[in-house]
Each structure stands twice: as C-alpha cells, then as structure tokens.
Amino acid sequence: MLLALTGCAYKPDAVEYTKPYSATGSHTIYLVNHGWHTGIIVPQQSFTQSVPQLVIRFNQADYLEFGWGDKGFYQADKITFGLAIKALLWPTDSVVHVVGLTEAVDVYFPNSQIESLLLTDAELQSLVKFIAGSFAFDQAGLIQPTQLGIYGDSQFYQALGNYHAFNTCNNWTAKALKSFGMDIFAGSKLTADSVMDYVKAYKLEHEQNNNLH
C-alpha cells in the first residue's frame, strides 16, 4: 500500500526532461538541508521571464532559495503537535517560501548541509519551469503573496498542490531534480537525508566515472 501511494503523482508535477542530467554547464545551483526540510537555490535572474515579480521583489538578491510545504505548518508562529499531525495526515493547502540571498550560499547558511550542481542552459530552463509551475497564479497571471517568510528577506506565496505525508517538501525537491534529468524516484524521497544522500552518491559516481575515462 505504501509503495502504491508513493508511486502516485501529486501536484506540482515534475517537468518531463528527456535527456539525462549532464553534470556540466555554466550555471551553479544548490541544494540545502535544514535538518528536516530541503530547499533549492537558483540564480535570481533565471526568473526574469517566467516570474518577473520575484526579480522585482528580490531585486538585491543574487540567488533565491525555494521551499515548498504545508501552508499552516510552514507559516505558523508556533509549531504544535496538532499542526504537524494535520499536515501529514490530511491533504492541506501549500505555499512556496522564497528567500533572497545577498551573500554566498555557505555564508548565508553556515550550519546547513549544502550540495552544489552544475546545469546547462536547457537544464536550468527546465528547473525554472518546474519551480515557476509550483506557484498558484491568479487570473491576471500573478503569483499571490500570503505573508512574510521565516528568515532573512523572505516571502510566502500561494502554491499549487496539496501537502500530505506522501507529498512533502522533500518530495518536491526531488521533483525539482527530476525536472532537469536526474534519475530519481521522487515518491520515495520522504526525508531531507534521503534527498541529500542521493545527490552525494550521484556526484561521487559521476566523479569516479570521469576518473576512469
């Protein structure tokens, strides 16, 4: 039953990218592990066309960190057991958390686990398409802010999809990886460590293969 549930597709959907991830390119993105929650960090200018509101709102930032999660739990001033249980057991509304970074990623997040990845133009465009597609746009084609974020210069926005035990922030991050060609089964990536371990193993295998050639 668990395997059947984790195999289901939940919004937002990963972008179908037909080529395997190249592990090359001139664009650097980052995955960050905050303990139980993962986020993905992307150059701010990548969203000039798809979500120009973000470029205007975070005009001083070089990079933007994105996280997706339960609206009530993520935005709560005080985390309670009831909020946590509700988020896991009942499908609930979701939000995207966006943070503007004005300094190096490892300086901004000195206590978090960080993994960097190189992307080609096409891979970055596909990743941006997935992230942009995670926002809920109104009839005017605008993203919808809900409240200020939880650290730094940050903001919550209404998101697409429902949060529950089989569609979490870490599943969302795995879908982001899949959207630029990583061979990852997003449904099984329920924890932050499972996402980061996959990326570390992928990078190690790629490095070993390069050394063999």
Backbone as a ProteinNet text record, in pm:
[ID]
protein_1_A
[PRIMARY]
MLLALTGCAYKPDAVEYTKPYSATGSHTIYLVNHGWHTGIIVPQQSFTQSVPQLVIRFNQADYLEFGWGDKGFYQADKITFGLAIKALLWPTDSVVHVVGLTEAVDVYFPNSQIESLLLTDAELQSLVKFIAGSFAFDQAGLIQPTQLGIYGDSQFYQALGNYHAFNTCNNWTAKALKSFGMDIFAGSKLTADSVMDYVKAYKLEHEQNNNLH
[TERTIARY]
83.4	0	86.3	192.1	283.4	347.7	393.8	457.9	359.6	235	134.5	109.5	100.4	75.5	191.7	314.8	430.8	455	397.1	412.5	314.7	214.5	114.6	174.9	116.3	162.6	80.3	147.3	81.3	134.6	48.6	88.4	182.2	276.8	307.2	385.2	362	428.7	570.2	657.9	791.7	781.1	872	877.6	940.9	883.5	939.3	1062.6	1177.5	1303.4	1361.8	1380.9	1409.1	1556.3	1645.9	1788.2	1835.9	1934.9	1990.2	2069.3	2069.6	2144	2290.4	2345.7	2480.4	2591.7	2560.7	2660.6	2765.6	2726.1	2813.9	2733.3	2798.2	2728.1	2785.8	2735.2	2791.1	2705.3	2593.4	2503.3	2513.8	2540.3	2550.1	2422.5	2364.6	2251.8	2294.9	2215.6	2249.7	2127.7	2153.9	2054.4	2098	2001.9	2035.2	1945.2	2006.4	1936.6	1933.3	1812.4	1796.2	1763.7	1780.5	1755.6	1641.4	1521.8	1406.6	1352.5	1399.9	1343.9	1455.9	1431.7	1528.2	1474.5	1566.9	1532.5	1626.5	1594.3	1678.9	1707.1	1831.2	1877.8	1920.5	1862.5	1874.7	1908.4	1989.1	2016.9	1889.6	1884.9	1764.2	1723.3	1820.6	1790.8	1727.1	1730.3	1669.5	1519	1459.4	1313.8	1263	1350.2	1313.3	1192.7	1186.4	1076.9	958	983.5	874.2	799.6	872.3	807.9	876.7	852	920.8	892.5	781.3	752	863.2	921.3	1026.6	1151.1	1183.6	1302.3	1283.1	1160.4	1131.1	1132.5	1067.9	1057.3	1194.1	1277.5	1409	1519.4	1508.2	1599.2	1742.2	1765.8	1901.9	1969.5	1896.4	1946.8	2017.6	2123.8	2190.8	2126	2086.2	2022.8	1891.8	1802.4	1677.1	1668.6	1632.9	1607.3	1457.1	1419.8	1279.3	1255	1145.2	1098.5	948	895.7	751.3	701.4	585.2	538.7	397	355.5	220.6	197.8	85.7	57.7	48	-26.9	-44.4	80.7	146.2	265.5	382.3	403.9	518.4	509.8	387.5	370.5	340.2	332	290.8	396	349.7	439.9	491.4	407.9	445	403.7	501.7	474.2	414.4	300.1	235.5	223.2	199.7	180.6	59.2	-46.5	-166.9	-143.7	-67.5	-35.8	43.4	140.3	223.3	141.4	51.8	-31.7	-126.9	-187.6	-278.5	-206.8	-84.9	-9.2	20	49.1	87.3	-32.3	-138.8	-247.9	-359.7	-374.9	-482	-421.9	-467.6	-421.3	-456.3	-355.6	-374.8	-315.8	-357	-304.4	-154.1	-87.7	57.8	101.7	226.8	289	430.3	479.9	621.5	688.2	799.4	878.1	996.6	1011.9	1120.1	1206.5	1338.4	1433.8	1534.9	1558.6	1659.8	1795.5	1895	2030.8	2119.4	2180.7	2268.1	2414.7	2443.5	2581.2	2597	2720.4	2747.3	2660.5	2622.6	2529.7	2583.6	2713.4	2769.4	2784.5	2791.7	2796	2655.9	2556.4	2418.2	2365.8	2406.1	2361.5	2481.9	2550.8	2674	2652.3	2532.1	2506.2	2423.3	2407.8	2326.7	2414.8	2369.9	2438	2403.5	2505.6	2485.1	2553.9	2486.2	2544	2523.4	2629	2619.4	2611.1	2545.2	2532.2	2547.4	2610.5	2622.7	2513.6	2452.6	2345.4	2375.4	2333.5	2338.9	2223.6	2222.4	2112.5	1978.3	1971.8	1845.1	1801.4	1895.2	1861.1	1810.2	1875.2	1830.4	1690.5	1665.2	1533.5	1425.3	1456	1359.6	1335	1440.2	1424.8	1339.9	1368.1	1292.1	1145.1	1119.9	981.8	910.2	978.5	917	887.9	986.1	966.7	855.3	857.2	751.8	614.7	610.7	486	437.1	516.9	477.4	397.1	398.3	320.5	176.3	83.2	-55.5	-71.7	-97	-113.1	-260.7	-286.6	-425	-467.7	-588.4	-641.6	-563.6	-492.4	-410.2	-270.7	-244.8	-114.4	-8.5	-51	42.2	48.4	166.8	178.6	118.9	76.9	-3.3	68.7	126.2	192.9	92.2	134.5	46.8	97	220.6	277.5	429.3	496.5	641.6	696.5	818.2	879.9	939.1	1014.8	1057.7	1201.6	1281.1	1415.2	1464.8	1550.4	1608.2	1501.5	1536.3	1443	1363.9	1245.8	1172.1	1022.9	954	811.4	747.8	626.3	546.8	453	428.2	334.1	242.6	119.6	27	84.1	74	135.2	31.4	77.4	-3.9	16	-91.5	-81.8	-113.8	-143.6	-173.2	-57.9	-30.7	72.3	9.9	81.2	42.4	163	144.5	257.6	334.1	267.6	333.6	360.3	344.5	375.9	430.6	557.9	621.7	722.2	783.5	886.8	1001.2	1034.1	1146.8	1108.8	984.1	935.7	942.3	904.8	907.4	1050.1	1146.3	1285.4	1331.3	1291.3	1327.3	1266	1143.5	1081.5	1160.7	1215.2	1299.1	1421.2	1482.7	1599.2	1559.9	1447.9	1399.3	1371.1	1333.7	1295.3	1411.2	1534.8	1647.7	1728.7	1665	1724.4	1784.2	1778.9	1829.6	1734.7	1792.3	1714.2	1676.5	1577.8	1539.8	1390.8	1355.3	1214.5	1166.8	1097	1061	969.1	884.9	789	851	974.1	1039.4	1125.9	1138.3	1225.8	1145.1	1118.3	1032.9	1110.1	1241.7	1321.8	1427.2	1476.2	1582.4	1709.4	1743.6	1865.5	1858	1739.1	1727.6	1755.7	1716.1	1743.6	1892.6	1950.7	2091.9	2182.3	2147.8	2228.1	2226.9	2111.4	2103.8	2197.1	2195.3	2277.6	2425.9	2463.4	2603.6	2650.4	2567.5	2603.5	2613.4	2522.9	2524.5	2653.6	2691.3	2812.4	2936.9	2939.8	3054	3066.6	2955.4	2958	3003.8	2954.9	2995	3144.4	3196.8	3338.7	3423.8	3379.1	3452.6	3451.1	3337.8	3329.8	3421.2	3430.1	3519.7	3665.3	3700	3837.8	3874.7	3775.2	3802.2	3831.3	3770.8	3791.2	3907.9
-120.7	0	124.9	122.1	236.1	262.4	154.2	170.7	225.2	181.4	230.7	378.8	420.8	561.6	649.5	605.6	687.4	691.4	597.1	597.2	688.7	738.2	826.1	962.5	1028.9	1162.4	1266.7	1358.4	1466.1	1599.1	1698.2	1832.5	1896	1978.7	2007.4	1893.1	1872.6	1765.2	1805.3	1706.5	1729	1757.2	1837.2	1864.2	1743.8	1703.5	1591.3	1639.2	1589.1	1625.3	1497.2	1492.6	1366.1	1324.9	1416.5	1384	1358.9	1271.2	1252.1	1374.6	1398.9	1512.4	1503.8	1614.6	1615.6	1636	1695.9	1732.2	1827.5	1906.1	2007.9	2136.3	2238.5	2363.2	2478.3	2597.6	2719	2775.2	2707.7	2757.5	2670.7	2734.4	2662.2	2680.8	2568.9	2571.7	2497.3	2509.6	2447	2379.2	2266.8	2204.4	2232.9	2261.8	2291.9	2209.3	2149.9	2066.3	2140.4	2174.4	2246.4	2153.6	2024	1928.1	1835.3	1888	1806.7	1852.7	1967.6	2032.6	2065.7	2039.9	2075.5	2190.2	2268.6	2375.5	2372.3	2447.2	2454.7	2601.3	2631.1	2768.7	2790.4	2892.5	2914.5	3061.5	3091.8	3232.7	3313.4	3430.8	3514.6	3551.4	3584.4	3631.3	3524.9	3399.5	3291.3	3306.6	3389.8	3402.2	3530.7	3598.5	3725.1	3709.8	3601.1	3580.5	3509	3405.7	3320.7	3380.5	3441.1	3501.1	3634.9	3736.9	3865.1	3930	3896.4	3950.7	3918.7	3799.2	3759.6	3845.6	3875.8	3957.1	4098	4148.9	4282.3	4280.8	4181.4	4173.6	4153.2	4069.6	4037.9	4095.7	4224.9	4285.5	4300.6	4284.7	4294.1	4157.2	4052.1	3915.8	3861.7	3786.8	3714.6	3577.9	3515.8	3383.3	3386.3	3293.4	3274.4	3131.4	3116.1	2982.4	2956.8	2837.6	2798	2674.6	2679.3	2563.4	2554.5	2433.7	2411.1	2334	2371.1	2298.3	2331.4	2273.6	2291.3	2436.2	2493.5	2634.9	2665.7	2584.8	2610.9	2586.7	2473.1	2436.5	2529.6	2555.3	2633.9	2778.6	2833.8	2974.7	2999	2893	2907.6	2980.3	3069.5	3135.6	3037.1	2938.2	2837.1	2700.8	2609.2	2475.3	2390.6	2329.8	2243.6	2102.3	2007.6	1867.8	1855.2	1929.7	1924.5	1969.6	2076.9	2125.4	2021.6	1958.8	1859.3	1739	1690.6	1576	1609.6	1726.8	1769.4	1777.2	1832.7	1847	1711.7	1611.5	1480.8	1396	1401	1305.5	1354.8	1485	1539.2	1624.9	1608.2	1697.9	1842.8	1928	2067.9	2159.8	2286.1	2384	2401	2445.5	2458.4	2600	2628.9	2757.2	2733.6	2830.7	2835.8	2943.3	2907.8	3002.2	3046.7	3176.6	3231.2	3322.1	3301.6	3380	3442.7	3572.4	3640	3635.6	3582	3570.2	3678.5	3758.1	3865.8	3837.6	3716.6	3674.7	3529.3	3479.6	3343	3243.5	3136.5	3039.7	2980.6	2944.8	2883.4	2984	3112.8	3217	3240.1	3238.9	3262.6	3146.4	3023.8	2904.4	2829.7	2887.8	2826.8	2693.7	2668	2547.3	2443.4	2463.1	2371.4	2290.9	2170.7	2087.9	2139.7	2161	2220.1	2134.1	2111.1	2042.3	2129.3	2147.2	2227.1	2136.4	2185.9	2113	2210.6	2164.3	2244.5	2207.3	2308.5	2286.6	2357.1	2296.1	2360.1	2460.2	2536.6	2630.8	2558.9	2447.7	2374.7	2315.3	2262.1	2204.5	2310.8	2427.1	2535.3	2582	2593.2	2635.9	2538.1	2409.8	2308.7	2315.5	2337	2352.8	2475.6	2586.5	2710.1	2688.7	2612.2	2582.7	2507.5	2411.6	2337.6	2429.2	2509.9	2598.5	2698.7	2759.6	2855.2	2787.8	2661.5	2587.4	2543.6	2567.6	2533.8	2645.6	2764	2876.3	2868.1	2917.7	2933.9	3075.6	3088.3	3219.6	3259.2	3388.8	3435.9	3457	3508.8	3525.7	3626.9	3714.8	3814.1	3760.4	3634.5	3575.5	3615.5	3652.8	3697.7	3596.6	3582.1	3498.9	3574.1	3499.1	3556.5	3547.3	3658	3656	3634	3562.1	3538.5	3614	3589.8	3663.1	3659.7	3739.4	3741.8	3605.4	3576.6	3447.5	3435.3	3327.4	3292.6	3331.3	3371.8	3422.5	3508.2	3604.6	3692.1	3769.3	3807.1	3875.2	3767.1	3734.8	3619.8	3646.4	3563.8	3582.6	3447.3	3426.3	3310.3	3347	3247.4	3263.7	3141.5	3164.9	3054.3	2958.8	2827.7	2728.3	2636.7	2560.6	2459.1	2326.3	2251.1	2118.3	2115.6	1995.4	1973.7	1901.9	1944.9	1882.2	1768.2	1653.3	1543.6	1450.9	1340.2	1253.9	1201.8	1192.3	1139.3	1247	1371.8	1484.3	1596.3	1585.9	1674.6	1766.2	1850	1941.2	1864.3	1748.4	1671.4	1599.7	1553.3	1502.5	1613.1	1734.4	1848.9	1875	1873.1	1894.7	1785.3	1661.1	1551	1570.6	1621.7	1651.9	1759.1	1854.9	1957.9	1894.4	1799	1729.4	1649.3	1582.6	1503.2	1592	1716.5	1808.3	1851.6	1828.1	1855.7	1730	1613.7	1492.5	1395	1421.8	1324.6	1205.3	1086.7	963.3	933.1	1004.3	994.6	963.9	873.4	841.4	930	1037.2	1139.7	1086.8	987.9	937.1	873.9	827.6	761.2	855.2	978.8	1073	1152.5	1086.1	1145	1228.9	1209.2	1280.6	1366.4	1464.8	1551.4	1470.6	1379.5	1299.9	1212.9	1160.5	1074.6	1152.5	1278.8	1363.6	1395.3	1437.4	1476.1	1356.1	1240.5	1119.6	1079.5	1093.9	1062.2	1152	1281.6	1376.6	1350.6	1324.8	1296	1171.2	1065.8	941.7	963.2	1044.3	1074.1	1146	1245	1321	1234	1145.9	1056.7	959.7	902.9	810	880.2	1002.7	1078.3	1108	1144.3	1173	1048	935.2	809.3	769.8	786.9	754.8	842.8	970.7	1062.3	1022.7	976.9	934.3	809.8	722.7	601.5	633.4	744.8	782.9	881.4
0	0	0	82.3	88.8	-45.5	-111.7	-242.1	-343.9	-336.4	-430.2	-410.1	-283.9	-254.5	-296.5	-266.3	-300.7	-450.2	-523.9	-668.9	-738.7	-665.9	-726.8	-758.9	-857.5	-894.5	-820.5	-756.1	-684.3	-735.7	-740.6	-784	-681.8	-726.1	-866.5	-931.6	-1059.5	-1132.4	-1172.7	-1174	-1228.6	-1378	-1429.9	-1573.6	-1643.4	-1753.7	-1829.4	-1906.7	-1864.6	-1930.6	-1988	-2119	-2186.8	-2182.8	-2152.5	-2151	-2007.9	-1990.7	-1855.2	-1811.5	-1682.6	-1627.8	-1669.6	-1716.9	-1775	-1673.8	-1558.3	-1456.8	-1513.2	-1613.3	-1671.2	-1686.2	-1738.3	-1764.4	-1684.9	-1712.8	-1652.5	-1539.2	-1508.5	-1405.3	-1278.9	-1167.3	-1040.4	-960.3	-918.8	-825.5	-699.2	-594.5	-467.2	-406.1	-341.5	-253.7	-111.6	-24.7	114.4	204.4	306	403.6	536	581.4	707.1	824.7	803.9	910.9	876.9	864.5	822.7	687.6	641.7	523.4	424.9	296.7	192.6	108	56.2	-36.2	-154.3	-256.7	-375.4	-405.8	-439.1	-455.1	-600.2	-662.5	-806.3	-832.1	-935	-966.5	-985.4	-925.7	-928.5	-1070.5	-1154.9	-1290	-1378.2	-1333.1	-1410.3	-1422.5	-1335.8	-1332.1	-1397.3	-1471.5	-1534.1	-1625.6	-1700.2	-1795.2	-1732.2	-1652.6	-1603.8	-1485.1	-1391.8	-1273.6	-1244.6	-1326.5	-1307.6	-1172.6	-1110.2	-977.1	-877.1	-890.4	-797.9	-816.6	-941.8	-970.3	-915.8	-925.1	-872.2	-718.9	-660.7	-514.8	-450.6	-510.6	-454.2	-542.6	-573.1	-671.6	-622.8	-493.4	-440.3	-429.1	-455.6	-434.5	-558	-534.3	-642.6	-664.7	-555.2	-559.6	-482.5	-517.9	-446	-396	-269	-215.6	-220.5	-268.2	-276.9	-190.9	-117.4	-44	-58.2	-61.6	-77.4	43.8	97.4	214	254.8	368.1	420.4	462.5	421.3	447.2	596	669.5	811.1	891.8	868.3	944.2	912.8	785	738.3	787.9	788.7	822	970.4	1049.1	1188.5	1271.7	1359.5	1454.2	1558.1	1592.3	1690.3	1636.6	1628.1	1578.3	1690	1663.1	1761.3	1706.6	1797	1757.3	1666	1697.8	1616.4	1473.8	1456.9	1322.3	1243.6	1310.4	1243.7	1198.5	1286.2	1251.8	1137.7	1144.2	1037.6	903.7	904.9	780.6	717.4	800.4	749.1	707.9	785.4	767	677.1	661.7	577.6	467.2	343.6	236.1	269.2	271.8	309.8	204	208.3	113.4	132.2	26.6	29.7	-3.6	29.9	-1.8	-53.4	-127	-164.8	-78.8	-16.6	62.8	-22.1	-41.6	-124	-38.1	-45.1	32.4	-62.8	-49.4	-129.2	-61	-130.3	-75	-134.8	-48.3	-92.7	-63.6	-16	8.2	-32.2	-27.6	-69.9	7.1	-60.5	-2.2	127.3	129.3	250.4	363.8	331.6	434.4	490.3	401.5	443.7	528.3	492.7	565.2	623.2	723.3	774.1	846.5	892.6	970.7	895.5	766.3	686.2	591.6	560	460.6	321.5	238.1	106.2	0.5	-109.8	-225.5	-348.3	-426.9	-548.6	-671.2	-775.9	-901.6	-1017.1	-1125.2	-1246.7	-1345.1	-1407.5	-1504.2	-1635	-1744.8	-1875.7	-1887.4	-1996.2	-2019.2	-2020.5	-2094.7	-2108	-1974.6	-1897.9	-1767.7	-1671	-1671.8	-1585.4	-1625.3	-1755	-1801.2	-1756.4	-1759.3	-1717.9	-1567.4	-1489.3	-1344.4	-1312.5	-1378.6	-1356.8	-1393	-1497.5	-1537.2	-1425.6	-1362.8	-1251.8	-1133.3	-1095.7	-980.3	-1007.6	-1126.1	-1161.3	-1159.8	-1202.8	-1205.8	-1069.6	-966.3	-829.4	-764.3	-823.5	-771.7	-821.2	-740.3	-783.7	-837.1	-965.3	-1028.1	-1026.6	-1011.3	-1015.5	-1161.1	-1181.1	-1316.9	-1398.5	-1330.9	-1401	-1431.8	-1394.9	-1420.4	-1320.4	-1199.6	-1096.4	-982.4	-921.9	-803.2	-684.5	-582.6	-474.9	-340.3	-291.6	-161.4	-49.5	54.6	169.8	292.9	334.7	447.6	437.5	520.8	520	559.3	511.2	537.1	676.1	697.2	833.3	864.7	767.3	796.9	681.2	716.7	615.6	538.4	416.1	327.4	255.5	305.9	253.4	248.7	171.3	147.3	117.4	168.9	132.3	17.3	-70.4	-180	-187.3	-230.5	-250.3	-354.8	-326.2	-413.7	-476.1	-573	-638	-565.3	-548.6	-489.5	-342.5	-293.6	-152.1	-83.5	37.8	120.2	200.7	207.5	295.9	309.8	378.2	413.5	293	178	59.5	-45.2	-4.5	-93	-5.8	27.8	124.9	57.6	139.1	88.5	22.6	77.2	22.7	-106.3	-117.5	-246.3	-351.6	-310.8	-403.1	-453	-363.4	-403.2	-498.7	-472	-561.7	-700.3	-705.4	-835.1	-910	-834.3	-897	-963.1	-894.1	-950.8	-1074.9	-1067.1	-1180.7	-1301.3	-1275.2	-1382.5	-1469.2	-1425.6	-1516.1	-1545.5	-1532.7	-1586.3	-1488.9	-1358.1	-1262	-1255	-1249.7	-1246	-1101.7	-1050	-909.8	-900	-809.7	-784.5	-671.3	-707.8	-610.2	-500.6	-533.3	-437.2	-314.6	-326.2	-213.1	-130.6	-172.6	-102.6	-0.6	113.3	215.3	316.1	325.2	424.2	356.1	430.7	378.6	350.9	442.1	424.6	299.9	267.9	150.1	21.8	18.1	-98.6	-107.4	4.5	4.4	-20.7	34.8	13	-133.8	-198.2	-341	-421.4	-392.8	-468.5	-443.6	-319.2	-288.2	-361.9	-361.8	-430.6	-581.2	-635.2	-778.5	-816.1	-736.9	-766.2	-753.7	-654.3	-635.7	-752.3	-795.2	-907.8	-1035.1	-1057.9	-1176.2	-1173.6	-1056.3	-1043.5	-1069.1	-1017	-1038.9	-1185.4	-1251.8	-1393.7	-1477.3	-1439.6	-1510.9	-1492.4	-1372.8	-1345.7	-1425.2	-1449.2	-1525.7	-1670.9	-1719.2	-1858.7	-1873.3
[MASK]
+++++++++++++++++++++++++++++++++++++++++++++++++++++++++++++++++++++++++++++++++++++++++++++++++++++++++++++++++++++++++++++++++++++++++++++++++++++++++++++++++++++++++++++++++++++++++++++++++++++++++++++++++++++

